[in-house]
Coordinates of C-alpha atoms in Angstrom, one line a residue:
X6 CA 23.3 16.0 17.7
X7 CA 21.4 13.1 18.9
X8 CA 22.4 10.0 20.7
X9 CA 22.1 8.2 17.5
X10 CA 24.0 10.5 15.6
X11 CA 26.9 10.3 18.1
X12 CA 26.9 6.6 17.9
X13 CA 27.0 6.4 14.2
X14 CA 29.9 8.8 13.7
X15 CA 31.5 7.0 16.0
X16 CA 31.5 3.6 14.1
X17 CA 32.7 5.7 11.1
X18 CA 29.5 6.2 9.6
X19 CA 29.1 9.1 7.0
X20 CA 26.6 11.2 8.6
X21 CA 26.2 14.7 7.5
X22 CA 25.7 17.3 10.0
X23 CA 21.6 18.0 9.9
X24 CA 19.3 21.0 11.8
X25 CA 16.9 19.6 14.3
X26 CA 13.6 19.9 11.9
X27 CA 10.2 20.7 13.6
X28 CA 7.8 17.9 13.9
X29 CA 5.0 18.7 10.8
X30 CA 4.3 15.2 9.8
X31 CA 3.1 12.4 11.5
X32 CA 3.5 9.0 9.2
X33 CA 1.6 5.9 10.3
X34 CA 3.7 2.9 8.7
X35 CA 7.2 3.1 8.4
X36 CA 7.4 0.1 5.3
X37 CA 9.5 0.6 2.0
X38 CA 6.8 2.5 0.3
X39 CA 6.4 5.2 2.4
X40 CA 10.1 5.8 3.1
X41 CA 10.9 5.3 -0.4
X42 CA 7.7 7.8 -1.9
X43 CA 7.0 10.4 1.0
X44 CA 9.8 10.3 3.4
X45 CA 12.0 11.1 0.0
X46 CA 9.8 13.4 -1.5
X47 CA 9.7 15.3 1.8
X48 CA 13.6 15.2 2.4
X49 CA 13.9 16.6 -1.6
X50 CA 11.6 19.7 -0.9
X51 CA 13.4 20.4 2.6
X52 CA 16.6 20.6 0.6
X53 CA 14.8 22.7 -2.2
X54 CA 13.6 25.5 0.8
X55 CA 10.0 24.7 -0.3
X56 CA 9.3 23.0 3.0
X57 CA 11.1 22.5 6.4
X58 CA 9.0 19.3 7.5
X59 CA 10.0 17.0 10.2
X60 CA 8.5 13.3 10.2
X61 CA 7.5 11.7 13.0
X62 CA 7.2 7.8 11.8
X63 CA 4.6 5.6 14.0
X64 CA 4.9 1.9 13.9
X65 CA 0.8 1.0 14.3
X66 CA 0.7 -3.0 14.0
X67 CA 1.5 -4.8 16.9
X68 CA 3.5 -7.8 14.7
X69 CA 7.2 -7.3 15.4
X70 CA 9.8 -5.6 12.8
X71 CA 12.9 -4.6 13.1
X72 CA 12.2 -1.0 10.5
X73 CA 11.4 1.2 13.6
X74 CA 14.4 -0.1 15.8
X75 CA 16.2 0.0 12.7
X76 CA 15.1 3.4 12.6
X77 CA 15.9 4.8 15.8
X78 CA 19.4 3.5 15.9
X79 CA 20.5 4.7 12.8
X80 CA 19.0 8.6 13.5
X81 CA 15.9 8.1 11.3
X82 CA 18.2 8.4 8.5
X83 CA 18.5 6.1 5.8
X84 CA 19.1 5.7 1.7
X85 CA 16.7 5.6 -1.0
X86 CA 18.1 4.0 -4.4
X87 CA 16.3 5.1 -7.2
X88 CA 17.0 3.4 -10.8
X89 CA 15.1 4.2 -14.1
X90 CA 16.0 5.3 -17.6
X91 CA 17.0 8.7 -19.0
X92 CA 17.5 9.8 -22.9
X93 CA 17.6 5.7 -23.5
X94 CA 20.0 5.3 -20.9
X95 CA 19.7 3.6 -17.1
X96 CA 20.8 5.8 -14.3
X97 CA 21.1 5.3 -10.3
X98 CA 20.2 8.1 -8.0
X99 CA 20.8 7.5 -4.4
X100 CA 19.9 9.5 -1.7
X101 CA 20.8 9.7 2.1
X102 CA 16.6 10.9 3.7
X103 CA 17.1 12.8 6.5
X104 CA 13.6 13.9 7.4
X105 CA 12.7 11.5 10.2
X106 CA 12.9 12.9 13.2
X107 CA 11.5 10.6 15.6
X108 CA 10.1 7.2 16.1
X109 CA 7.0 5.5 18.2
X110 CA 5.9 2.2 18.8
X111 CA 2.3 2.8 19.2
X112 CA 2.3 -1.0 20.6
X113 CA 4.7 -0.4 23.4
X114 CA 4.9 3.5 23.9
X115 CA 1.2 5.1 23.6
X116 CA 2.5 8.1 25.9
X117 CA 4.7 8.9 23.1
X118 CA 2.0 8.8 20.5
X119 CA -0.3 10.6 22.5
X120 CA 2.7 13.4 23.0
X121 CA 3.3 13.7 19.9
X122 CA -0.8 15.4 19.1
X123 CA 0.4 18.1 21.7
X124 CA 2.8 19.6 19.2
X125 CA 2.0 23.1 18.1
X126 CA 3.8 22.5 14.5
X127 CA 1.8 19.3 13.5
X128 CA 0.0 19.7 10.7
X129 CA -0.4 16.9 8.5
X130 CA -1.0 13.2 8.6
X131 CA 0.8 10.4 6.2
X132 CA -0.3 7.2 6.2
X133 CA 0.0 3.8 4.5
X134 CA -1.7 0.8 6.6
X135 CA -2.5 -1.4 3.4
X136 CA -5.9 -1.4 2.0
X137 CA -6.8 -4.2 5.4
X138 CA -5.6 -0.6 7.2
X139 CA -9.0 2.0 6.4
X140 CA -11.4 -0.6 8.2
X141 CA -14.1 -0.4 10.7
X142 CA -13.2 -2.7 13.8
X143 CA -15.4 -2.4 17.1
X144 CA -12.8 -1.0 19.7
X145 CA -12.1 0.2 23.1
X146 CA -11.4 4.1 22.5
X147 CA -10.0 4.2 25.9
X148 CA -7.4 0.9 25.1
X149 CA -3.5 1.9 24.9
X150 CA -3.6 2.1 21.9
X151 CA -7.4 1.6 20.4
X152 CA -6.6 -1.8 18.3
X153 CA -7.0 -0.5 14.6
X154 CA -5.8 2.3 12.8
X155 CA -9.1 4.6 12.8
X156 CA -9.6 3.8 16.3
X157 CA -6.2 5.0 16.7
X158 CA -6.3 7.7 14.4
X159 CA -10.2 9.0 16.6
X160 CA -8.1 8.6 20.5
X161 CA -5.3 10.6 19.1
X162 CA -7.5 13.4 17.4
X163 CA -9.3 13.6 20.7
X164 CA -6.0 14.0 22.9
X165 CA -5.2 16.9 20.3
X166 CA -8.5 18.5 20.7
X167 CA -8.6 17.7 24.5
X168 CA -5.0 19.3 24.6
X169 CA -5.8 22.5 22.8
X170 CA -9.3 23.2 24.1
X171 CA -10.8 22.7 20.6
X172 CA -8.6 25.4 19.2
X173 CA -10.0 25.2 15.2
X174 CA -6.3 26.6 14.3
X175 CA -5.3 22.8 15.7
X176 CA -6.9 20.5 13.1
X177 CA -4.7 18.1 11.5
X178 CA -4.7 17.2 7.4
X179 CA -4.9 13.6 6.6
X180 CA -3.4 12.3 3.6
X181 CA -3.8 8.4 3.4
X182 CA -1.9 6.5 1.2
X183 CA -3.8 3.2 1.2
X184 CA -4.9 2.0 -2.3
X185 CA -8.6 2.1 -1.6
X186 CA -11.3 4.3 -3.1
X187 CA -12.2 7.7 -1.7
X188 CA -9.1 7.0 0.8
X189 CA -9.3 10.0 2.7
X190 CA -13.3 10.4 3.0
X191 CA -13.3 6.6 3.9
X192 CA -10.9 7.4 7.2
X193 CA -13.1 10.6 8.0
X194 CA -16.6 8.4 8.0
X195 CA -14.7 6.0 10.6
X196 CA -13.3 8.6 12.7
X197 CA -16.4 9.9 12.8
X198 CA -18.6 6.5 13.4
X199 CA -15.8 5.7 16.3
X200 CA -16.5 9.3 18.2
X201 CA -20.1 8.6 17.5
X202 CA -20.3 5.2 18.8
X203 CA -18.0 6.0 22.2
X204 CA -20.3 8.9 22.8
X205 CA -17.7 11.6 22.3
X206 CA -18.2 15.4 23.1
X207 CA -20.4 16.9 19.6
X208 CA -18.2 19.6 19.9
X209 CA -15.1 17.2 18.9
X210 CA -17.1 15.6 16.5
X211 CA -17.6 18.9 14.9
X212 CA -14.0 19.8 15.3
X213 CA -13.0 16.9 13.3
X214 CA -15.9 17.6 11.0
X215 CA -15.0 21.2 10.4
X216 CA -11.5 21.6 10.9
X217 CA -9.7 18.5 10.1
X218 CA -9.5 17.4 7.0
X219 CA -9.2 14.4 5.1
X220 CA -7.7 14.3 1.1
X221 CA -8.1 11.6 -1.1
X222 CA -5.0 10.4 -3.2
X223 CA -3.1 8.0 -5.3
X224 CA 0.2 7.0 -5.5
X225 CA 2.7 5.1 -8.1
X226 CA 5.8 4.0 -7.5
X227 CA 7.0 0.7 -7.4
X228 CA 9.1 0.5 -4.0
X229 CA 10.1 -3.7 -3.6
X230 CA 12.5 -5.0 -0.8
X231 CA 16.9 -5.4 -1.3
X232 CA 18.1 -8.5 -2.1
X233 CA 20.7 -8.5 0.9
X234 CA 23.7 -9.5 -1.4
X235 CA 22.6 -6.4 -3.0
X236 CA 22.8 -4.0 0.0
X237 CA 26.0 -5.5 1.8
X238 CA 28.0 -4.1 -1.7
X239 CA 25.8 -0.8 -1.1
X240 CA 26.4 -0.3 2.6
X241 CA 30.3 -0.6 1.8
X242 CA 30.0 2.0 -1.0
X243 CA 28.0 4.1 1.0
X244 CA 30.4 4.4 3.9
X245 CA 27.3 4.1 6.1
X246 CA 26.1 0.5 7.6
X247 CA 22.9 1.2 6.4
X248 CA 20.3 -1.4 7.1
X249 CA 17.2 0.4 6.1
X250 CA 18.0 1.1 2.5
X251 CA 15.2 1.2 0.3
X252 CA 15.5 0.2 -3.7
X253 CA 12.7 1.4 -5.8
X254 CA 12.3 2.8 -9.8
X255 CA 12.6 6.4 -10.6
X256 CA 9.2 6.8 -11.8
X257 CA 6.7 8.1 -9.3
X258 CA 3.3 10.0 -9.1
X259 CA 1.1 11.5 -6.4
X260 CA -1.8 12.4 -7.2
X261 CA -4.4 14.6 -4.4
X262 CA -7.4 15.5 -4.6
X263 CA -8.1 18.9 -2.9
X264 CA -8.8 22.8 -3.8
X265 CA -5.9 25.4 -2.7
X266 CA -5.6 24.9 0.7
X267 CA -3.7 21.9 0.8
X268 CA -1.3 22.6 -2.4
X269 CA -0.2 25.7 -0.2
X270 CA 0.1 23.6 2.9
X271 CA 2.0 20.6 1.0
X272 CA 3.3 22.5 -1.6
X273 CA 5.6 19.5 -3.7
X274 CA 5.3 19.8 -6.7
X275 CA 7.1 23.5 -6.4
X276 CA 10.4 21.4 -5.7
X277 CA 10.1 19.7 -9.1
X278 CA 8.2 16.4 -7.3
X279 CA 5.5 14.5 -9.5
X280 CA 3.1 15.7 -7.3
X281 CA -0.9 16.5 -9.1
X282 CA -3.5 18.2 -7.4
X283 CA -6.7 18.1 -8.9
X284 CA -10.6 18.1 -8.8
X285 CA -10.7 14.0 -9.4
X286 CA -9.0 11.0 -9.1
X287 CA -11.1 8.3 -10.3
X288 CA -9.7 8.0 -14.1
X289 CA -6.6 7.8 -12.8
X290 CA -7.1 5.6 -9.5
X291 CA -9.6 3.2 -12.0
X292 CA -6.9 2.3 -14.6
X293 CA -3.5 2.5 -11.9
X294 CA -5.1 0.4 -9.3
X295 CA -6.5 -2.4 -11.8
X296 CA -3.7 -2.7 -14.1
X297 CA -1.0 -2.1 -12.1
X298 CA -1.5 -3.1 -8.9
X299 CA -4.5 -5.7 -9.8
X300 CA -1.5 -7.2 -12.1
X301 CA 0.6 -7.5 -9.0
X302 CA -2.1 -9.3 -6.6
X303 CA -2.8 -11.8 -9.4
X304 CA 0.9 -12.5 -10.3
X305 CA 1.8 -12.9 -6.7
X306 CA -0.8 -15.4 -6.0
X307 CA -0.1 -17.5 -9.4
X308 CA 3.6 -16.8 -9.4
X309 CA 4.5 -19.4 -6.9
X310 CA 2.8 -22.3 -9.2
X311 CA 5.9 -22.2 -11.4
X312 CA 8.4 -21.1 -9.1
X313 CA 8.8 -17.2 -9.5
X314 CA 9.8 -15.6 -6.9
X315 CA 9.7 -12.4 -8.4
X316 CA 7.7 -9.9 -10.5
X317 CA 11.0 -9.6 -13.2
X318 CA 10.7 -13.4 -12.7
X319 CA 7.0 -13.8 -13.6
X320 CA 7.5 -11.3 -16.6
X321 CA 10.3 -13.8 -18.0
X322 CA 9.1 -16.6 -17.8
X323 CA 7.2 -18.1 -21.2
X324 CA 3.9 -19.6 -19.3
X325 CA 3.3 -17.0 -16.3
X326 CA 4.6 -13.7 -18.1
X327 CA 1.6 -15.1 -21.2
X328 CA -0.9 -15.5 -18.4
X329 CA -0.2 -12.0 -17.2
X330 CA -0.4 -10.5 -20.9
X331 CA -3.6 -12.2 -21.0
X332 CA -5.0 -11.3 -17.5
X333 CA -4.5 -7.6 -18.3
X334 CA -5.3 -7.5 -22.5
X335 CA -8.3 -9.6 -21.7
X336 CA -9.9 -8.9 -18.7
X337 CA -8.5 -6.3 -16.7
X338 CA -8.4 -3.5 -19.9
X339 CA -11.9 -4.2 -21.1
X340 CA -13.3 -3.9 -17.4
X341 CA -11.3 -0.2 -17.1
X342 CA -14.6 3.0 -17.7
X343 CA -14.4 4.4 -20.9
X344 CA -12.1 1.4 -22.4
X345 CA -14.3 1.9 -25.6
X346 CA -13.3 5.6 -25.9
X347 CA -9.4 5.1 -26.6
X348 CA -8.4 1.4 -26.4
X349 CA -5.2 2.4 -28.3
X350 CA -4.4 4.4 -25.2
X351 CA -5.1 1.8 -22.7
X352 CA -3.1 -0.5 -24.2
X353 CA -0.1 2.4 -24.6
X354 CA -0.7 2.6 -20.8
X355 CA -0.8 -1.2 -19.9
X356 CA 2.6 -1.8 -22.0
X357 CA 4.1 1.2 -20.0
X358 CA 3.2 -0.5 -16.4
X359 CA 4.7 -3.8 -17.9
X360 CA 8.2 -2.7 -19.0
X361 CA 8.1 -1.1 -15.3
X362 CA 7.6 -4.6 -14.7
X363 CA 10.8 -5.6 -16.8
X364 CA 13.1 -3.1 -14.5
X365 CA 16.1 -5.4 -14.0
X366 CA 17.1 -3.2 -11.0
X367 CA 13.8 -4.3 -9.4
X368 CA 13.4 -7.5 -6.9
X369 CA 9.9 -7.2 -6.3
X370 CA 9.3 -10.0 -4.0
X371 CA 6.1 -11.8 -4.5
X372 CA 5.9 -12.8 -0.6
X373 CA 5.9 -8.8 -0.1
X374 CA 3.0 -8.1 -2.5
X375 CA 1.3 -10.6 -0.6
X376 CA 0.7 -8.7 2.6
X377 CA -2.8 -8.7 3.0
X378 CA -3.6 -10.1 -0.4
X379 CA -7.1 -10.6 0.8
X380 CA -8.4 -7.3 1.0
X381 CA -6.4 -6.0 -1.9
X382 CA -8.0 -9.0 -4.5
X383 CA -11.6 -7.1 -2.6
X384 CA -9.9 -3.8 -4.3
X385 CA -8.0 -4.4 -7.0
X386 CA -9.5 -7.3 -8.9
X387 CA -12.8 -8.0 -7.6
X388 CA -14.1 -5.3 -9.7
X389 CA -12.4 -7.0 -12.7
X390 CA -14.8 -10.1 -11.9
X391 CA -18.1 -8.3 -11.2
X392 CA -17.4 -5.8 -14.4
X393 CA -16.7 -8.4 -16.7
X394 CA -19.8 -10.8 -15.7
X395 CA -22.2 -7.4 -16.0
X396 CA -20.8 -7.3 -19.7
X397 CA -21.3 -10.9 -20.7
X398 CA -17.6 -11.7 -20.6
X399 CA -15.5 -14.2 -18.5
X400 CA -12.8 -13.4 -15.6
X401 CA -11.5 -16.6 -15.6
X402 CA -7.9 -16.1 -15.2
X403 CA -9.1 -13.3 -12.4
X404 CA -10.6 -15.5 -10.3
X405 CA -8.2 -18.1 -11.1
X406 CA -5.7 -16.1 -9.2
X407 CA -8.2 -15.5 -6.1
X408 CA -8.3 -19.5 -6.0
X409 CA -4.1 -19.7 -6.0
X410 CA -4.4 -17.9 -3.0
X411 CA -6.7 -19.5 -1.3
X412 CA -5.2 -22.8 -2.0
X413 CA -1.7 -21.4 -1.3
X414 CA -2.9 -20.2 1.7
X415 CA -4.3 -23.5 2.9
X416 CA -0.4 -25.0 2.3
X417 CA -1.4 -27.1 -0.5
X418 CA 0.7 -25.3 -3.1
X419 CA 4.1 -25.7 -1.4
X420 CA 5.6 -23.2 0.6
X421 CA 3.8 -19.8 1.0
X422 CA 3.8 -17.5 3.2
X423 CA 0.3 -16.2 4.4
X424 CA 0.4 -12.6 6.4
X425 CA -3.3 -11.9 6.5
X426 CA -6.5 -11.3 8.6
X427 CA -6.1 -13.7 11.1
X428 CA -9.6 -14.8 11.9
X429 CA -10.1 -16.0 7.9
X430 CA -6.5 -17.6 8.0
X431 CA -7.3 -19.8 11.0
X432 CA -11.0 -20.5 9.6
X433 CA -9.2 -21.4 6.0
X434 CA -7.0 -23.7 7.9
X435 CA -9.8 -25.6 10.2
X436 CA -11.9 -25.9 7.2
X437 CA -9.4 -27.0 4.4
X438 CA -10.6 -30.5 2.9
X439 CA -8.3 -31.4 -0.4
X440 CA -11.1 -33.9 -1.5
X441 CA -14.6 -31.8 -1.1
X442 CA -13.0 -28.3 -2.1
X443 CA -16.9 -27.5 -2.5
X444 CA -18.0 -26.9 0.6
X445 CA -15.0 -25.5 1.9
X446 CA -14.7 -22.7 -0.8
X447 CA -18.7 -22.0 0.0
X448 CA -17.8 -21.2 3.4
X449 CA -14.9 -19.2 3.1
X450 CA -17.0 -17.0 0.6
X451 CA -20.3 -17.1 2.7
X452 CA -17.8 -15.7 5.8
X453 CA -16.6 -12.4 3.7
X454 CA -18.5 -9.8 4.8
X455 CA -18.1 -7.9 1.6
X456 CA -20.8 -6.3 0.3
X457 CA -20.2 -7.0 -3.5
X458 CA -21.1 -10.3 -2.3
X459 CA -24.6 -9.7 -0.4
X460 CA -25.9 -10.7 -3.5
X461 CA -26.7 -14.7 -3.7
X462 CA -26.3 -14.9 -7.3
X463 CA -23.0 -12.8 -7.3
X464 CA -21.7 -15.1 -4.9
X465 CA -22.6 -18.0 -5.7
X466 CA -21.2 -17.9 -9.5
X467 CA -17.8 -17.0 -7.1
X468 CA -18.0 -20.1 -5.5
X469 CA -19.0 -22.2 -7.8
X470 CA -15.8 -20.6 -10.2
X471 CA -13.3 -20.4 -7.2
X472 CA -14.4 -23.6 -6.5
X473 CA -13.9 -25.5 -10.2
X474 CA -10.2 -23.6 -10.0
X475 CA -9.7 -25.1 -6.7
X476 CA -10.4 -28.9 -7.6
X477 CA -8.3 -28.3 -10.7
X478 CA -5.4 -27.4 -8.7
X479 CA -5.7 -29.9 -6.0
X480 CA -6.0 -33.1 -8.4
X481 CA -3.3 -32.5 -11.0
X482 CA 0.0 -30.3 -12.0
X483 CA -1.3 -27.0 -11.0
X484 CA 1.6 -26.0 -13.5
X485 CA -0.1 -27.7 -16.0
X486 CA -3.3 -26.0 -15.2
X487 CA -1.7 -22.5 -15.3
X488 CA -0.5 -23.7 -18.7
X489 CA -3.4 -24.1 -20.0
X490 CA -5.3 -21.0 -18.7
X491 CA -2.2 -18.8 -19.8
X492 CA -2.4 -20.0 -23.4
X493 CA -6.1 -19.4 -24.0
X494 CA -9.1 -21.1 -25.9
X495 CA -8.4 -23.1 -28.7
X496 CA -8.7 -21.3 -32.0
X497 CA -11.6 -22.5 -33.5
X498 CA -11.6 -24.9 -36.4
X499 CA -11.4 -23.3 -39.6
X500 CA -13.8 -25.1 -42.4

């Protein structure tokens, strides 16, 4: 029994007795979703006998949090409430995760980290960094630790390799969790471009070429934050003082892309878990990533204008639940590939994700979706913009939501918290001038170094959009204007 164990049993804790797991898993990101999607489905197919995988959890970021002190004192173990409905009826399943076995602080404990690549029983790795995460950022290879998580991920691949003389038995499997497109393959191409660049042994380069690999994937579940009215009434009934506990919907799905190998390695879905492999994910990242989670980027940034809090907030209230209707029946469906082959189906889907929305169990807080709203409006709605302007058709309420955020960002919509790239956040700031928005919005786009926007025309109809949204807000109710978008054009007149 660990130290941690011992100190929670003896505070009165309900801790069940648990066998010392080997460490299989290394998990960069120890947030809600992972805990609440992997870590479970992990600690449900140890219990099954499919697998008997220990987790090592890696905090990566430097910013502070309490989830990996939280971590360590309470054993790595923690509960996962999961609500949903079954035969027409809402249930509550909670369960007590046991499959964290250690915890590092990349930031403060890089000996740890690097210890952790000597272990003969690693085999995979977990990851979810945010799509701001799978990046390329010049770094110091040789820094303790490398500043982002590529540059991480390429030091600690080379202490493996170093470690077990190239042994091709030693490669790791990499199974990224980030909501970008062609996840894993993205992370491989940086790990490789960092060993290139810091002139790395070829033979490492073809270790990580040949026998690491990287999977690409998608994953559903919506995994919000606790309310902590709500978990001071679950800790009592718990018996445990849990203050890690993670409240998400029943409803999951992983999806990986990937021949045998790694359904044999990872085998989930033979312990009953919504796990898919198969030969290609991009019908079912397309649709999940716009709707669903293009729907949350949108609402969070718009949200705020009529005081939701929220997503059960924004779906109930009569001006920003019509504006999100209308962001995903107008624009977002019509952008998704093949929306002319079954529209009835789309729209089946699209009503699905928003009575997932409607979960009454769910406090999805805005501020959380928020994290890095940046790069995940470059993901998740951008495409909705460019997509709809190649057809003919507007994305007004789309980019209306980019220039909420922007404006929210600068403080000029009340209160809202900005937890972003740093370098754009302080240039937002120095820049911000309420009464020539023009300029300001041009050179906030001109400094994205995106390349949907190398093109001048492209970027300039942004600007000049962004910038017609921003001047809206900033000289009247920017309820009012929210209004106004969220009910649509005038029906025409009728002879």
């Amino acid at each position: 029994m660990t130290r941690a164990e011992q100190r929670l049993r003896s505070i009165g804790a309900a801790v069940p007795d648990r066998e010392a797991l080997p460490i299989r898993i290394l998990q960069v990101g120890a947030g809600n979703f992972l805990r609440g999607f992997a870590d479970w489905m992990v600690h449900r197919a140890n219990d099954a006998g499919v697998l008997r995988h220990g987790i090592a959890v890696m905090k990566a970021t430097p910013r502070p949090d309490l989830v990996t002190a939280r971590l360590a004192e309470q054993a790595g173990m923690y509960h996962v409430v999961l609500d949903g409905v079954r035969d027409g009826h809402p249930f509550t399943e909670t369960t007590l995760v046991t499959a964290v076995q250690s915890v590092a602080d990349a930031h403060h404990d890089w000996d740890r980290c690097r210890e952790l690549m000597h272990g003969e029983e690693l085999s995979l790795v977990v990851s979810n960094t945010t799509e701001a995460g799978i990046a390329y950022v010049a770094d110091d290879l040789t820094a303790a630790p490398p500043a982002s998580f590529p540059a991480k991920m390429t030091a600690l691949l080379h202490e493996r390799w170093t470690h077990f003389g190239g042994d091709p038995r030693r490669g790791l499997s990499f199974l990224p969790c980030e909501l970008i497109e062609d996840n894993g393959a993205t992370l491989r191409s940086l790990v490789v471009r960092h060993a290139t660049e810091a002139s790395l042994a070829p033979g490492f380069i073809d270790w990580v070429t040949r026998h690491c690999h990287f999977y690409d994937t998608l994953v559903d579940r919506i995994v919000p934050g606790l309310p902590e009215h709500e978990a001071a009434g679950l800790r009592a009934s718990l018996g445990f003082d849990d203050r890690l506990i993670v409240r998400g919907e029943h409803y999951a799905d992983w999806a990986i892309a990937g021949g045998p190998a790694i359904r044999d390695e990872f085998p989930l879905d033979r312990a009953g878990l919504p796990v898919r492999f198969v030969p290609d994910l991009r019908p079912y990242r397309e649709r999940k990533v716009r709707v669903l989670n293009g729907a949350h980027t949108a609402i969070a940034a718009v949200g705020p204008l009529v005081g939701c809090r929220t997503v059960l907030d924004v779906v109930r209230h009569p001006v920003a639940g019509a504006y999100l209707r209308r962001l995903v029946d107008d624009e977002v469906l019509p952008s998704l590939p093949g929306a002319s082959g079954d529209p009835a189906e789309l729209r089946r889907y699209a009503a699905a994700i928003l009575d997932r929305f409607r979960n009454p169990a769910l406090h999805h807080l805005l501020a959380d979706i928020r994290l890095n709203a940046l790069s995940k409006w470059r993901t998740r709605n951008l495409p909705v913009v460019l997509d709809a302007w190649s057809q003919g058709r507007s994305a007004e309420l789309t980019v209306f939501a980019f220039a909420c955020l922007l404006t929210g960002y600068a403080g000029a919509l009340g209160e809202v918290e900005a937890r972003d790239d740093e370098a754009f956040l302080s240039r937002l700031r120095a820049g911000f001038d309420a009464t020539r928005p023009g300029p300001w919005i041009a050179d906030l786009i001109g400094s994205l170094d995106w390349p949907e926007l190398h093109d001048s025309a492209t970027a300039a109809r942004l600007t000049t959009e962004v910038t017609t949204h921003v001047r809206a807000l900033l000289t009247g109710d920017p309820a009012a204007v929210l209004t106004a978008l969220a009910a649509g054009p005038p029906a025409p007149d009728v002879p």
